[in-house]
Amino acid sequence: MSNKKVLVIEDDRDVRLGYHVLLKSSGYDTFFAEDGMTAVTEARKQQPDVIILDLGLPAGDGFVVLERLRANTSLSLIPVIVVSGRDIHSSKERALKAGAKAFLQKPWDDRELLTLVRQLAGQSSMSASST
Amino acid sequence: MVESSDDAIISKTLQGIITAWNHGAEKMFGYSAAEAIGQRMLMLIPEERLDEEASILERINRGQTIDHFETVRVRKDGSRIDISATISAIRDSNGAIVGAAKIARNITERRQAEEARRESEESFQAMANGIPQLAWMAAPDGGIFWYNQRWYDYTGTTADQMMGWGWQSVHDPQILPAVMQRWTRAIAGGTPFEMEFPLRGADGSFNVFLTRILPVKDSGGHVVRWFGTNTDVSQRTRADLKIEAQARELADSYEALERQTLMLQSVLDSMTEGLVAVDEQGKFIIWNVMAENLLGLGATDLPAELWNQHYGLFMNDTVTPFPTEQMPVMRALRGEASRTEMFVRNPQIPEGGWIEVYAGPRQDKDGVIRGGVAAFRDITKLKADEREIRRLNQKLEKRVEERTTQLEAANKHLAGHLTDQIRFKDEFLSHVSHELRSPLTAIKQFTSILREGMAGALSAEQKGFLDIVFRNIVQLQAMIDDLLEISRMESGKLTMHPVTMSVLDAVTDACDTLRLSAAAKGVTLAWDPPSGLPSITADPTRLRQILIILIDNAVKFTPPGGAIKIEVRFAPDDPQFLVVEISDSGCGMSAEASNKVFERLYQVSDSGQTRKGLGTRLIHLQRVGRPAGRPNMGSQPAAGRQRLLLHRAGLFPGQPDCPAAERGKMADGIDCPGYREHNVRRPPAFAAIHGGVDARSPRPGGAMPHAQPGCAVAADEIWRRRRAFLHRGLCRRHRPQFWRRGFANRPATFPSPDTPASPSLSLIPC
């Protein structure tokens, strides 16, 4: 059984590395996109089980990325965890409305993140297998 | 000698036989010695005096001498002669009386003179008695020796009483000294005097007498007698007095009138106002100096129609002649009192001047108009001053207007600038908190990676160090959260979503959240959910936040081994509320600190505690409840007690008839969707108050604050100002940042006079 794939769309290199270490140590294959432009391309290419999307991105706001992911048939079912350093009150509701499965405020708690990823990756595979 | 004497010298025997007869006797009686000697003495004695001889002889016989015995004798020719006889005894050699010697002197002439005088006196006295006046005579020294009968009749006195100076007894004692003075002066100078004075009559009443006293002088000019009369002038005097009094009165009146006239004149002339008066016909009867000065002219006999022309009287426009019928004195004659301003310009006052005239009718005591009076003063300067003041006022108003415009512009500019600044600040806060999160995310990630051993095994010491790093990251994260929350509040992005919910579940959840950290500190958390409590209306997220803040607060300030007890019950004095009370055995808050916690950015220093987080934002909602003075918080920190008041579901202190479009909106239009279902405008706000249970009330035993109009206003204002929010990390003592913007100028109020010293924080959603 191949590892679950997680696409992390994050512009901060250090944070990307952090994701990598954390997810890899938990048995996930991680792929990265640094901006909104490459995010969808990468998602289409990798077909990840879970997408972790930072809202603050260069070349395309996270919400735009989220919208495009939802608009793409092949990607619309991939669960997205939105993370943001922005105001949770204004962003969380919007993100969930836009189709995100979860919202995490930066800096998140690793355990919380892993729990979420685990749950969503499971759902994804279940839904994928059911389709 | 005997023979040559003019006196008759006769001797006689004890039988009365003449024995000697000198020449004088011969001449005196007409008998020669030859004729007389041997005759009886009886031949000389008139028939009616015959008994004298026997008496004389009898006395001589006894050895007596009879001196100057005046009697009448008969001469040879039968005529009678007045004689003064001195008869003495003739004794023999043995001393025996043998006869009598008689020396007689003819006193007929003297007698006649005396008679004449007596008669004269008598006739004078008769005359004096006959006159209507009182009359008297006095010796040169003033001693009165005679009064006429009228004197005695009038005074009712006797001659004995009156002799000498007895007359003083009938004088008025008050006036007597003056009388005496005049009388003694007259005596001394021998001059006549005249005086009126009262004399007491027999009936005791006094009548006034005119007394005239004249000296009677001899040829040598010496006063030999005073003659005085007293004429009763009382009748005349009364009439005179009356006339005199009338005359005097008249004179007095005249004098008074003259004085008054003079005074009036001087008053009139010294007045700084002009004063004129007219009679019924409009004729001037008073026109004082100042009137002449002010009008330039004196009183005129011209008819009123010509006055304006004569005196140059004009209306306010200075050119229209003043109408005759509006002249103040003419109005006064019509019974009107008036105040008028006039412009005066005539050849005497070519430059013109302003006068202010006060006029009114002059009435007699029956109210009939007898004329008019007008007083006037120069108001030229006043008018000029008024014009100047008006001019200055206009100038000032213009300047104020200009400055106001400038100020408004500056204010507008400033307001715009301020808004920009505030927006910038909010954006800055938001941005900073956001930007801080990214590096913090990396730090936290890798710290977690290291701590979890993902990058290799760690020694216990290394792990401990990383724990410290991690704890501080968590704290830093909380601070960033705070920053963001503040910026949200400041920018008005805070929203509330009240729903009907169980307070017990909320408390249980909060307790579960904090139970571990409490246990880690060795603090017992006692929560025993009661039964039978109704649901509440609250925003679950906010309520959870607040409960966590309060319980966490209690945990932080309760020393290891302490206990925290959480209870929920009906508010004791208002069943609309449930109260969550969190009691701890911690140190509580000092009165000083409790008074300061609501000062903006106040931090209680406490070296014994560890600083954690950016701080707590407690928005002090001291206007919950009416200000009612400072509470007696006590000076010693007491055990902590925090209260949270919660609305029961369905009970809203709002505006149920709120229009649909406004439902769920706050006064300033901020949306609050959770409240739409309740048809009220005002969403719940969280109010924090400080103190005991009664602190909610404006006074002991009073109603809950939300029930007070002041509270409702406060809640609105609280909400409007985004002040009703508590985030996390609430501290009572050592690291709070209590925000109180917008309330800084109001006195902190903790209306809790009856509450035991138990400083604490309470939160009231209202």
Short mmCIF file of C-alpha atoms in Angstrom, two decimals, chain B residues 6 10 100 149 167 208 234 244 306 347 391 402 429 518 555 594-595 637 696 745 766:
data_model
loop_
_atom_site.label_atom_id
_atom_site.label_comp_id
_atom_site.label_asym_id
_atom_site.label_seq_id
_atom_site.Cartn_x
_atom_site.Cartn_y
_atom_site.Cartn_z
CA ASP B 6 -39.97 180.13 119.78
CA ILE B 10 -45.11 176.76 130.45
CA ALA B 100 -45.12 170.16 135.50
CA GLN B 149 -56.61 147.57 96.38
CA TRP B 167 -44.63 140.18 95.69
CA VAL B 208 -50.27 138.13 81.87
CA SER B 234 -54.04 138.43 79.11
CA GLU B 244 -48.63 136.10 66.46
CA LEU B 306 -43.39 124.53 16.90
CA PRO B 347 -27.95 126.38 15.94
CA ARG B 391 -19.34 97.10 15.10
CA GLU B 402 -13.91 82.50 10.06
CA LEU B 429 -2.00 45.16 14.03
CA ALA B 518 -5.23 22.66 37.12
CA VAL B 555 -6.11 28.39 38.30
CA SER B 594 -9.25 46.34 41.79
CA ASN B 595 -9.62 50.06 41.40
CA PRO B 637 -6.74 41.00 49.20
CA ARG B 696 -24.33 44.37 39.56
CA ASN B 745 -12.90 60.17 31.80
CA CYS B 766 -26.39 41.84 28.87
#
